[in-house]
Amino acid sequence: MKNVLPIVICLILFSCKEQKNTITKEPEMAQEVDSPKKWLTYEGADENAKHIVLISGDEEYRSEEALPQLAKILSKHHGFKCTVLFAQEEDKPGIVNANYNKNIPGLEALTSADMMVVFTRFRALPDDQMKYIDDYLKSGKPVMGLRTATHGFNFPEDSDSQYAHYSFNYKGDKTEWDGGFGRLVLGETWINHHGHHKHQSTKGMVAIGANTTGITNGISDGDVWGASDVYGVTLPLPGDSQPIILGQVMNRKGEYDESDVFYGMRPTDDEIATTNKDGKSLGDELMPVTW
């Protein structure tokens, strides 16, 4: 019995030591949890790959879903490095909230970007984030705007932002910025819907002279067909803007079915629209396409 007692005491002490080590390790393990991922990065073909930054942030057209898919295609099939940014609340990093218009982290990626793709709607970002966009534009590098980018920014009238002139409806002292970012950079700001929104579709028709640019190689009238209407513009377009694809509004047959992604784009939907929802005549007028 005397020989067994020291062994029992040693076992008890060893057990207590193990328990103590377990307790002290738990806080260390908690500190090793990865921080939330605020943006996505798709690597390029090599270290010299051109860098494209894609900025999402709209409440209607699901840019936070479309741009990662576009980035995957650009990375996997064309070798570009791509960074995709998202709208999110400051206290909920990594959780996409397209309805929150005051924060898009990661815009510093524009400092190494070779191209910017913007798909935002009515954003009012803080000055430290807007500066990255402003600096990028001043670099003269290429920009592509999708759909709502024509009205991608909207600062309140009483805003003290240094970048309030980016607003889609800007009419201030900086006269060259009339119409904001959309008008000055992309060629047009928000004007109206050309066609009945969600009730008519739009065929893409190659503009006269556009076939000499190389952009429409392999594309014929009707090859581009969107389930939505297009945005109206003020004609003539400003500066040296050149339309490439024009939108021809088409009537849909049958009742609107939101779950049918091809609704309005079937061979039977072949009737050119003459009016939109307010009775405004459309005829066979064509609009430069901003889907």
PDB file of C-alpha atoms in Angstrom:
ATOM      1  CA  MET A   1       0.000   0.000   0.000  1.00  0.00           C
ATOM      2  CA  LYS A   2       2.900   2.324   0.855  1.00  0.00           C
ATOM      3  CA  ASN A   3       4.321   1.801  -2.639  1.00  0.00           C
ATOM      4  CA  VAL A   4       0.996   2.529  -4.345  1.00  0.00           C
ATOM      5  CA  LEU A   5       0.314   5.861  -2.573  1.00  0.00           C
ATOM      6  CA  PRO A   6       3.123   7.863  -4.253  1.00  0.00           C
ATOM      7  CA  ILE A   7       1.956   6.606  -7.622  1.00  0.00           C
ATOM      8  CA  VAL A   8      -1.630   7.768  -6.958  1.00  0.00           C
ATOM      9  CA  ILE A   9      -0.410  11.205  -5.823  1.00  0.00           C
ATOM     10  CA  CYS A  10       1.707  11.563  -8.976  1.00  0.00           C
ATOM     11  CA  LEU A  11      -1.243  10.658 -11.174  1.00  0.00           C
ATOM     12  CA  ILE A  12      -3.439  13.266  -9.450  1.00  0.00           C
ATOM     13  CA  LEU A  13      -0.786  15.962  -9.846  1.00  0.00           C
ATOM     14  CA  PHE A  14      -0.264  15.052 -13.499  1.00  0.00           C
ATOM     15  CA  SER A  15      -4.025  15.243 -14.129  1.00  0.00           C
ATOM     16  CA  CYS A  16      -4.247  18.692 -12.530  1.00  0.00           C
ATOM     17  CA  LYS A  17      -1.347  19.917 -14.638  1.00  0.00           C
ATOM     18  CA  GLU A  18      -3.035  18.723 -17.837  1.00  0.00           C
ATOM     19  CA  GLN A  19      -6.274  20.449 -16.843  1.00  0.00           C
ATOM     20  CA  LYS A  20      -4.404  23.685 -16.137  1.00  0.00           C
ATOM     21  CA  ASN A  21      -2.666  23.545 -19.521  1.00  0.00           C
ATOM     22  CA  THR A  22      -5.999  23.004 -21.253  1.00  0.00           C
ATOM     23  CA  ILE A  23      -7.546  26.036 -19.534  1.00  0.00           C
ATOM     24  CA  THR A  24      -4.640  28.330 -20.360  1.00  0.00           C
ATOM     25  CA  LYS A  25      -4.620  27.279 -24.017  1.00  0.00           C
ATOM     26  CA  GLU A  26      -8.267  28.133 -24.717  1.00  0.00           C
ATOM     27  CA  PRO A  27      -7.789  31.937 -24.846  1.00  0.00           C
ATOM     28  CA  GLU A  28      -4.785  31.448 -27.151  1.00  0.00           C
ATOM     29  CA  MET A  29      -6.881  29.367 -29.545  1.00  0.00           C
ATOM     30  CA  ALA A  30      -9.612  32.028 -29.562  1.00  0.00           C
ATOM     31  CA  GLN A  31      -7.074  34.625 -30.676  1.00  0.00           C
ATOM     32  CA  GLU A  32      -6.148  32.528 -33.689  1.00  0.00           C
ATOM     33  CA  VAL A  33      -9.599  32.858 -35.316  1.00  0.00           C
ATOM     34  CA  ASP A  34      -9.268  34.433 -38.773  1.00  0.00           C
ATOM     35  CA  SER A  35     -10.662  37.941 -39.259  1.00  0.00           C
ATOM     36  CA  PRO A  36     -13.660  38.270 -41.626  1.00  0.00           C
ATOM     37  CA  LYS A  37     -12.876  38.387 -45.328  1.00  0.00           C
ATOM     38  CA  LYS A  38     -14.008  41.783 -46.639  1.00  0.00           C
ATOM     39  CA  TRP A  39     -13.277  41.280 -50.328  1.00  0.00           C
ATOM     40  CA  LEU A  40     -12.444  38.524 -52.813  1.00  0.00           C
ATOM     41  CA  THR A  41      -9.206  38.064 -54.738  1.00  0.00           C
ATOM     42  CA  TYR A  42      -8.761  35.884 -57.806  1.00  0.00           C
ATOM     43  CA  GLU A  43      -5.147  35.358 -58.787  1.00  0.00           C
ATOM     44  CA  GLY A  44      -3.863  36.043 -62.285  1.00  0.00           C
ATOM     45  CA  ALA A  45      -1.946  33.802 -64.644  1.00  0.00           C
ATOM     46  CA  ASP A  46       1.376  35.064 -63.264  1.00  0.00           C
ATOM     47  CA  GLU A  47       2.920  37.831 -61.184  1.00  0.00           C
ATOM     48  CA  ASN A  48       2.777  40.232 -64.144  1.00  0.00           C
ATOM     49  CA  ALA A  49      -0.965  39.769 -64.687  1.00  0.00           C
ATOM     50  CA  LYS A  50      -2.993  42.945 -65.178  1.00  0.00           C
ATOM     51  CA  HIS A  51      -5.096  43.842 -62.120  1.00  0.00           C
ATOM     52  CA  ILE A  52      -8.833  44.551 -62.432  1.00  0.00           C
ATOM     53  CA  VAL A  53     -10.764  45.940 -59.452  1.00  0.00           C
ATOM     54  CA  LEU A  54     -14.525  45.310 -59.588  1.00  0.00           C
ATOM     55  CA  ILE A  55     -16.666  47.451 -57.252  1.00  0.00           C
ATOM     56  CA  SER A  56     -20.167  46.222 -56.370  1.00  0.00           C
ATOM     57  CA  GLY A  57     -22.846  48.066 -54.396  1.00  0.00           C
ATOM     58  CA  ASP A  58     -26.436  48.325 -55.665  1.00  0.00           C
ATOM     59  CA  GLU A  59     -29.797  47.378 -54.186  1.00  0.00           C
ATOM     60  CA  GLU A  60     -31.548  46.080 -57.289  1.00  0.00           C
ATOM     61  CA  TYR A  61     -29.409  44.225 -59.830  1.00  0.00           C
ATOM     62  CA  ARG A  62     -27.345  41.925 -57.572  1.00  0.00           C
ATOM     63  CA  SER A  63     -23.925  43.274 -58.521  1.00  0.00           C
ATOM     64  CA  GLU A  64     -22.521  41.437 -55.478  1.00  0.00           C
ATOM     65  CA  GLU A  65     -23.428  38.175 -57.250  1.00  0.00           C
ATOM     66  CA  ALA A  66     -22.595  39.148 -60.835  1.00  0.00           C
ATOM     67  CA  LEU A  67     -19.143  40.663 -60.289  1.00  0.00           C
ATOM     68  CA  PRO A  68     -17.568  37.652 -58.525  1.00  0.00           C
ATOM     69  CA  GLN A  69     -18.718  35.500 -61.450  1.00  0.00           C
ATOM     70  CA  LEU A  70     -17.258  37.994 -63.921  1.00  0.00           C
ATOM     71  CA  ALA A  71     -14.017  38.065 -61.937  1.00  0.00           C
ATOM     72  CA  LYS A  72     -13.798  34.261 -62.023  1.00  0.00           C
ATOM     73  CA  ILE A  73     -14.139  34.288 -65.807  1.00  0.00           C
ATOM     74  CA  LEU A  74     -11.540  37.044 -66.200  1.00  0.00           C
ATOM     75  CA  SER A  75      -9.129  35.202 -63.921  1.00  0.00           C
ATOM     76  CA  LYS A  76      -9.591  31.607 -65.052  1.00  0.00           C
ATOM     77  CA  HIS A  77     -10.017  32.105 -68.788  1.00  0.00           C
ATOM     78  CA  HIS A  78      -8.105  35.334 -69.445  1.00  0.00           C
ATOM     79  CA  GLY A  79      -5.392  35.389 -66.778  1.00  0.00           C
ATOM     80  CA  PHE A  80      -6.265  38.665 -65.022  1.00  0.00           C
ATOM     81  CA  LYS A  81      -5.806  39.235 -61.313  1.00  0.00           C
ATOM     82  CA  CYS A  82      -9.167  40.404 -59.952  1.00  0.00           C
ATOM     83  CA  THR A  83     -10.266  42.028 -56.708  1.00  0.00           C
ATOM     84  CA  VAL A  84     -14.010  42.241 -55.977  1.00  0.00           C
ATOM     85  CA  LEU A  85     -15.256  44.768 -53.392  1.00  0.00           C
ATOM     86  CA  PHE A  86     -18.593  44.813 -51.555  1.00  0.00           C
ATOM     87  CA  ALA A  87     -20.861  47.159 -49.577  1.00  0.00           C
ATOM     88  CA  GLN A  88     -20.934  46.277 -45.867  1.00  0.00           C
ATOM     89  CA  GLU A  89     -21.571  47.940 -42.525  1.00  0.00           C
ATOM     90  CA  GLU A  90     -18.493  49.012 -40.584  1.00  0.00           C
ATOM     91  CA  ASP A  91     -19.467  46.977 -37.490  1.00  0.00           C
ATOM     92  CA  LYS A  92     -20.344  43.880 -39.543  1.00  0.00           C
ATOM     93  CA  PRO A  93     -17.241  43.324 -41.683  1.00  0.00           C
ATOM     94  CA  GLY A  94     -17.466  40.571 -44.262  1.00  0.00           C
ATOM     95  CA  ILE A  95     -21.272  40.542 -44.358  1.00  0.00           C
ATOM     96  CA  VAL A  96     -22.488  41.994 -47.668  1.00  0.00           C
ATOM     97  CA  ASN A  97     -25.266  44.560 -47.268  1.00  0.00           C
ATOM     98  CA  ALA A  98     -26.139  46.079 -50.631  1.00  0.00           C
ATOM     99  CA  ASN A  99     -28.583  48.481 -48.952  1.00  0.00           C
ATOM    100  CA  TYR A 100     -25.827  50.115 -46.913  1.00  0.00           C
ATOM    101  CA  ASN A 101     -24.439  52.902 -49.091  1.00  0.00           C
ATOM    102  CA  LYS A 102     -21.737  54.423 -46.883  1.00  0.00           C
ATOM    103  CA  ASN A 103     -18.934  51.869 -46.879  1.00  0.00           C
ATOM    104  CA  ILE A 104     -17.030  49.780 -49.447  1.00  0.00           C
ATOM    105  CA  PRO A 105     -13.767  48.584 -47.837  1.00  0.00           C
ATOM    106  CA  GLY A 106     -10.742  47.663 -49.906  1.00  0.00           C
ATOM    107  CA  LEU A 107     -10.767  50.552 -52.370  1.00  0.00           C
ATOM    108  CA  GLU A 108      -7.040  50.969 -51.749  1.00  0.00           C
ATOM    109  CA  ALA A 109      -6.705  48.110 -54.256  1.00  0.00           C
ATOM    110  CA  LEU A 110      -7.195  50.784 -56.916  1.00  0.00           C
ATOM    111  CA  THR A 111      -3.652  52.000 -56.291  1.00  0.00           C
ATOM    112  CA  SER A 112      -2.354  48.939 -58.142  1.00  0.00           C
ATOM    113  CA  ALA A 113      -5.280  48.544 -60.559  1.00  0.00           C
ATOM    114  CA  ASP A 114      -4.960  48.555 -64.335  1.00  0.00           C
ATOM    115  CA  MET A 115      -8.743  48.777 -64.811  1.00  0.00           C
ATOM    116  CA  MET A 116     -11.765  49.662 -62.686  1.00  0.00           C
ATOM    117  CA  VAL A 117     -15.186  48.069 -63.194  1.00  0.00           C
ATOM    118  CA  VAL A 118     -17.895  49.890 -61.223  1.00  0.00           C
ATOM    119  CA  PHE A 119     -21.434  48.628 -60.625  1.00  0.00           C
ATOM    120  CA  THR A 120     -22.733  50.853 -57.819  1.00  0.00           C
ATOM    121  CA  ARG A 121     -25.966  52.746 -57.208  1.00  0.00           C
ATOM    122  CA  PHE A 122     -26.499  55.911 -55.147  1.00  0.00           C
ATOM    123  CA  ARG A 123     -23.421  55.488 -52.916  1.00  0.00           C
ATOM    124  CA  ALA A 124     -22.262  58.187 -50.458  1.00  0.00           C
ATOM    125  CA  LEU A 125     -18.843  56.912 -49.421  1.00  0.00           C
ATOM    126  CA  PRO A 126     -16.546  58.672 -46.923  1.00  0.00           C
ATOM    127  CA  ASP A 127     -13.855  60.939 -48.320  1.00  0.00           C
ATOM    128  CA  ASP A 128     -10.992  58.585 -47.486  1.00  0.00           C
ATOM    129  CA  GLN A 129     -12.599  55.925 -49.705  1.00  0.00           C
ATOM    130  CA  MET A 130     -13.659  58.331 -52.470  1.00  0.00           C
ATOM    131  CA  LYS A 131     -10.088  59.581 -52.727  1.00  0.00           C
ATOM    132  CA  TYR A 132      -8.956  56.203 -54.083  1.00  0.00           C
ATOM    133  CA  ILE A 133     -11.599  56.420 -56.823  1.00  0.00           C
ATOM    134  CA  ASP A 134     -10.740  60.043 -57.585  1.00  0.00           C
ATOM    135  CA  ASP A 135      -7.000  59.334 -57.740  1.00  0.00           C
ATOM    136  CA  TYR A 136      -7.627  56.366 -60.029  1.00  0.00           C
ATOM    137  CA  LEU A 137      -9.684  58.477 -62.448  1.00  0.00           C
ATOM    138  CA  LYS A 138      -6.989  61.148 -62.511  1.00  0.00           C
ATOM    139  CA  SER A 139      -4.460  58.468 -63.495  1.00  0.00           C
ATOM    140  CA  GLY A 140      -6.233  58.168 -66.851  1.00  0.00           C
ATOM    141  CA  LYS A 141      -6.590  54.395 -66.654  1.00  0.00           C
ATOM    142  CA  PRO A 142      -9.665  52.658 -68.141  1.00  0.00           C
ATOM    143  CA  VAL A 143     -13.070  52.517 -66.455  1.00  0.00           C
ATOM    144  CA  MET A 144     -16.087  50.368 -67.260  1.00  0.00           C
ATOM    145  CA  GLY A 145     -19.472  51.234 -65.737  1.00  0.00           C
ATOM    146  CA  LEU A 146     -22.341  48.742 -65.612  1.00  0.00           C
ATOM    147  CA  ARG A 147     -26.052  49.598 -65.443  1.00  0.00           C
ATOM    148  CA  THR A 148     -26.560  51.751 -62.317  1.00  0.00           C
ATOM    149  CA  ALA A 149     -23.038  53.188 -62.519  1.00  0.00           C
ATOM    150  CA  THR A 150     -24.612  56.103 -64.422  1.00  0.00           C
ATOM    151  CA  HIS A 151     -26.033  57.073 -61.029  1.00  0.00           C
ATOM    152  CA  GLY A 152     -23.397  55.320 -58.946  1.00  0.00           C
ATOM    153  CA  PHE A 153     -23.054  58.132 -56.372  1.00  0.00           C
ATOM    154  CA  ASN A 154     -25.543  60.322 -54.514  1.00  0.00           C
ATOM    155  CA  PHE A 155     -24.453  62.653 -51.722  1.00  0.00           C
ATOM    156  CA  PRO A 156     -27.075  64.582 -49.676  1.00  0.00           C
ATOM    157  CA  GLU A 157     -27.545  68.239 -50.579  1.00  0.00           C
ATOM    158  CA  ASP A 158     -26.099  69.306 -47.226  1.00  0.00           C
ATOM    159  CA  SER A 159     -23.093  66.982 -47.544  1.00  0.00           C
ATOM    160  CA  ASP A 160     -19.693  68.455 -46.713  1.00  0.00           C
ATOM    161  CA  SER A 161     -17.909  65.765 -48.730  1.00  0.00           C
ATOM    162  CA  GLN A 162     -15.097  66.912 -51.009  1.00  0.00           C
ATOM    163  CA  TYR A 163     -16.602  64.573 -53.615  1.00  0.00           C
ATOM    164  CA  ALA A 164     -20.234  65.711 -53.592  1.00  0.00           C
ATOM    165  CA  HIS A 165     -19.809  66.605 -57.281  1.00  0.00           C
ATOM    166  CA  TYR A 166     -19.831  62.857 -58.047  1.00  0.00           C
ATOM    167  CA  SER A 167     -23.592  62.846 -57.371  1.00  0.00           C
ATOM    168  CA  PHE A 168     -25.734  61.824 -60.339  1.00  0.00           C
ATOM    169  CA  ASN A 169     -27.764  65.060 -60.142  1.00  0.00           C
ATOM    170  CA  TYR A 170     -24.942  67.485 -59.418  1.00  0.00           C
ATOM    171  CA  LYS A 171     -25.579  71.069 -60.557  1.00  0.00           C
ATOM    172  CA  GLY A 172     -22.979  73.152 -58.788  1.00  0.00           C
ATOM    173  CA  ASP A 173     -20.018  75.430 -59.234  1.00  0.00           C
ATOM    174  CA  LYS A 174     -17.934  72.701 -60.877  1.00  0.00           C
ATOM    175  CA  THR A 175     -19.824  73.009 -64.143  1.00  0.00           C
ATOM    176  CA  GLU A 176     -17.732  70.355 -65.868  1.00  0.00           C
ATOM    177  CA  TRP A 177     -19.249  67.908 -63.367  1.00  0.00           C
ATOM    178  CA  ASP A 178     -22.887  68.645 -64.265  1.00  0.00           C
ATOM    179  CA  GLY A 179     -24.594  65.270 -64.036  1.00  0.00           C
ATOM    180  CA  GLY A 180     -21.835  63.939 -61.794  1.00  0.00           C
ATOM    181  CA  PHE A 181     -19.633  60.903 -62.310  1.00  0.00           C
ATOM    182  CA  GLY A 182     -22.042  59.265 -64.746  1.00  0.00           C
ATOM    183  CA  ARG A 183     -22.275  62.177 -67.158  1.00  0.00           C
ATOM    184  CA  LEU A 184     -18.602  63.212 -67.075  1.00  0.00           C
ATOM    185  CA  VAL A 185     -16.901  59.812 -66.951  1.00  0.00           C
ATOM    186  CA  LEU A 186     -19.372  57.355 -68.499  1.00  0.00           C
ATOM    187  CA  GLY A 187     -21.191  59.647 -70.927  1.00  0.00           C
ATOM    188  CA  GLU A 188     -24.563  59.951 -69.186  1.00  0.00           C
ATOM    189  CA  THR A 189     -26.252  60.187 -65.806  1.00  0.00           C
ATOM    190  CA  TRP A 190     -29.631  58.788 -64.762  1.00  0.00           C
ATOM    191  CA  ILE A 191     -32.383  60.150 -67.052  1.00  0.00           C
ATOM    192  CA  ASN A 192     -35.214  57.609 -67.236  1.00  0.00           C
ATOM    193  CA  HIS A 193     -36.186  54.071 -68.209  1.00  0.00           C
ATOM    194  CA  HIS A 194     -36.505  53.539 -71.945  1.00  0.00           C
ATOM    195  CA  GLY A 195     -39.295  51.005 -71.987  1.00  0.00           C
ATOM    196  CA  HIS A 196     -41.622  49.645 -69.304  1.00  0.00           C
ATOM    197  CA  HIS A 197     -39.391  48.490 -66.448  1.00  0.00           C
ATOM    198  CA  LYS A 198     -39.789  44.713 -65.838  1.00  0.00           C
ATOM    199  CA  HIS A 199     -42.472  44.411 -68.511  1.00  0.00           C
ATOM    200  CA  GLN A 200     -40.533  44.882 -71.751  1.00  0.00           C
ATOM    201  CA  SER A 201     -37.214  43.450 -72.888  1.00  0.00           C
ATOM    202  CA  THR A 202     -34.500  44.988 -75.045  1.00  0.00           C
ATOM    203  CA  LYS A 203     -32.650  43.688 -78.072  1.00  0.00           C
ATOM    204  CA  GLY A 204     -29.174  44.962 -78.792  1.00  0.00           C
ATOM    205  CA  MET A 205     -28.682  46.429 -82.249  1.00  0.00           C
ATOM    206  CA  VAL A 206     -25.178  47.265 -83.485  1.00  0.00           C
ATOM    207  CA  ALA A 207     -24.857  51.015 -83.987  1.00  0.00           C
ATOM    208  CA  ILE A 208     -23.873  52.373 -87.384  1.00  0.00           C
ATOM    209  CA  GLY A 209     -20.080  52.551 -87.557  1.00  0.00           C
ATOM    210  CA  ALA A 210     -19.559  50.433 -84.440  1.00  0.00           C
ATOM    211  CA  ASN A 211     -18.469  47.430 -86.486  1.00  0.00           C
ATOM    212  CA  THR A 212     -15.232  49.236 -87.324  1.00  0.00           C
ATOM    213  CA  THR A 213     -14.158  49.408 -83.654  1.00  0.00           C
ATOM    214  CA  GLY A 214     -13.524  45.678 -83.226  1.00  0.00           C
ATOM    215  CA  ILE A 215     -15.663  45.666 -80.078  1.00  0.00           C
ATOM    216  CA  THR A 216     -18.610  44.057 -81.856  1.00  0.00           C
ATOM    217  CA  ASN A 217     -16.635  41.357 -83.682  1.00  0.00           C
ATOM    218  CA  GLY A 218     -18.842  38.258 -83.868  1.00  0.00           C
ATOM    219  CA  ILE A 219     -21.946  40.130 -82.679  1.00  0.00           C
ATOM    220  CA  SER A 220     -24.989  40.674 -84.909  1.00  0.00           C
ATOM    221  CA  ASP A 221     -28.269  42.482 -84.297  1.00  0.00           C
ATOM    222  CA  GLY A 222     -30.276  40.622 -81.680  1.00  0.00           C
ATOM    223  CA  ASP A 223     -27.397  38.532 -80.327  1.00  0.00           C
ATOM    224  CA  VAL A 224     -27.441  40.717 -77.218  1.00  0.00           C
ATOM    225  CA  TRP A 225     -30.858  40.521 -75.551  1.00  0.00           C
ATOM    226  CA  GLY A 226     -31.654  41.633 -72.010  1.00  0.00           C
ATOM    227  CA  ALA A 227     -34.724  40.730 -69.972  1.00  0.00           C
ATOM    228  CA  SER A 228     -35.004  44.349 -68.786  1.00  0.00           C
ATOM    229  CA  ASP A 229     -35.445  47.726 -70.412  1.00  0.00           C
ATOM    230  CA  VAL A 230     -32.504  50.103 -70.958  1.00  0.00           C
ATOM    231  CA  TYR A 231     -31.809  53.582 -69.607  1.00  0.00           C
ATOM    232  CA  GLY A 232     -32.709  56.620 -71.641  1.00  0.00           C
ATOM    233  CA  VAL A 233     -30.082  59.224 -72.549  1.00  0.00           C
ATOM    234  CA  THR A 234     -29.988  62.825 -73.649  1.00  0.00           C
ATOM    235  CA  LEU A 235     -29.017  63.176 -77.283  1.00  0.00           C
ATOM    236  CA  PRO A 236     -26.608  64.097 -78.661  1.00  0.00           C
ATOM    237  CA  LEU A 237     -24.192  62.284 -76.386  1.00  0.00           C
ATOM    238  CA  PRO A 238     -21.500  64.498 -74.817  1.00  0.00           C
ATOM    239  CA  GLY A 239     -17.980  64.924 -76.137  1.00  0.00           C
ATOM    240  CA  ASP A 240     -16.579  62.099 -78.214  1.00  0.00           C
ATOM    241  CA  SER A 241     -18.950  59.468 -76.782  1.00  0.00           C
ATOM    242  CA  GLN A 242     -19.672  56.776 -79.361  1.00  0.00           C
ATOM    243  CA  PRO A 243     -22.588  54.330 -79.063  1.00  0.00           C
ATOM    244  CA  ILE A 244     -21.664  50.705 -79.747  1.00  0.00           C
ATOM    245  CA  ILE A 245     -24.901  48.799 -79.080  1.00  0.00           C
ATOM    246  CA  LEU A 246     -28.352  50.421 -79.289  1.00  0.00           C
ATOM    247  CA  GLY A 247     -31.354  49.095 -77.371  1.00  0.00           C
ATOM    248  CA  GLN A 248     -34.590  48.264 -79.194  1.00  0.00           C
ATOM    249  CA  VAL A 249     -37.484  47.723 -76.761  1.00  0.00           C
ATOM    250  CA  MET A 250     -39.557  44.592 -77.364  1.00  0.00           C
ATOM    251  CA  ASN A 251     -43.013  43.670 -76.060  1.00  0.00           C
ATOM    252  CA  ARG A 252     -43.332  40.495 -74.046  1.00  0.00           C
ATOM    253  CA  LYS A 253     -46.109  38.014 -74.671  1.00  0.00           C
ATOM    254  CA  GLY A 254     -48.048  36.484 -71.810  1.00  0.00           C
ATOM    255  CA  GLU A 255     -48.221  37.437 -68.150  1.00  0.00           C
ATOM    256  CA  TYR A 256     -45.026  38.573 -66.443  1.00  0.00           C
ATOM    257  CA  ASP A 257     -43.284  35.713 -64.657  1.00  0.00           C
ATOM    258  CA  GLU A 258     -40.389  36.914 -62.495  1.00  0.00           C
ATOM    259  CA  SER A 259     -39.112  33.350 -61.966  1.00  0.00           C
ATOM    260  CA  ASP A 260     -38.686  32.787 -65.723  1.00  0.00           C
ATOM    261  CA  VAL A 261     -35.240  34.178 -66.584  1.00  0.00           C
ATOM    262  CA  PHE A 262     -35.984  33.914 -70.305  1.00  0.00           C
ATOM    263  CA  TYR A 263     -39.356  35.644 -70.096  1.00  0.00           C
ATOM    264  CA  GLY A 264     -39.447  38.322 -72.745  1.00  0.00           C
ATOM    265  CA  MET A 265     -36.493  36.884 -74.659  1.00  0.00           C
ATOM    266  CA  ARG A 266     -38.152  34.057 -76.558  1.00  0.00           C
ATOM    267  CA  PRO A 267     -38.504  33.845 -80.370  1.00  0.00           C
ATOM    268  CA  THR A 268     -42.212  34.609 -79.967  1.00  0.00           C
ATOM    269  CA  ASP A 269     -41.402  37.948 -78.312  1.00  0.00           C
ATOM    270  CA  ASP A 270     -40.863  39.554 -81.694  1.00  0.00           C
ATOM    271  CA  GLU A 271     -43.060  42.630 -81.492  1.00  0.00           C
ATOM    272  CA  ILE A 272     -41.234  45.980 -81.380  1.00  0.00           C
ATOM    273  CA  ALA A 273     -42.723  48.137 -78.617  1.00  0.00           C
ATOM    274  CA  THR A 274     -44.358  51.416 -79.571  1.00  0.00           C
ATOM    275  CA  THR A 275     -45.214  52.735 -76.093  1.00  0.00           C
ATOM    276  CA  ASN A 276     -44.010  52.315 -72.533  1.00  0.00           C
ATOM    277  CA  LYS A 277     -46.070  52.276 -69.315  1.00  0.00           C
ATOM    278  CA  ASP A 278     -46.945  55.988 -69.346  1.00  0.00           C
ATOM    279  CA  GLY A 279     -48.065  55.882 -72.975  1.00  0.00           C
ATOM    280  CA  LYS A 280     -44.963  57.674 -74.219  1.00  0.00           C
ATOM    281  CA  SER A 281     -44.309  56.773 -77.823  1.00  0.00           C
ATOM    282  CA  LEU A 282     -41.235  54.639 -78.434  1.00  0.00           C
ATOM    283  CA  GLY A 283     -41.742  53.677 -82.046  1.00  0.00           C
ATOM    284  CA  ASP A 284     -38.602  51.972 -83.318  1.00  0.00           C
ATOM    285  CA  GLU A 285     -36.373  54.527 -81.612  1.00  0.00           C
ATOM    286  CA  LEU A 286     -33.067  53.095 -80.421  1.00  0.00           C
ATOM    287  CA  MET A 287     -31.163  54.077 -77.271  1.00  0.00           C
ATOM    288  CA  PRO A 288     -27.455  53.580 -76.540  1.00  0.00           C
ATOM    289  CA  VAL A 289     -27.399  50.566 -74.259  1.00  0.00           C
ATOM    290  CA  THR A 290     -26.796  50.861 -70.503  1.00  0.00           C
ATOM    291  CA  TRP A 291     -28.271  47.615 -69.151  1.00  0.00           C
TER     292      TRP A 291
END
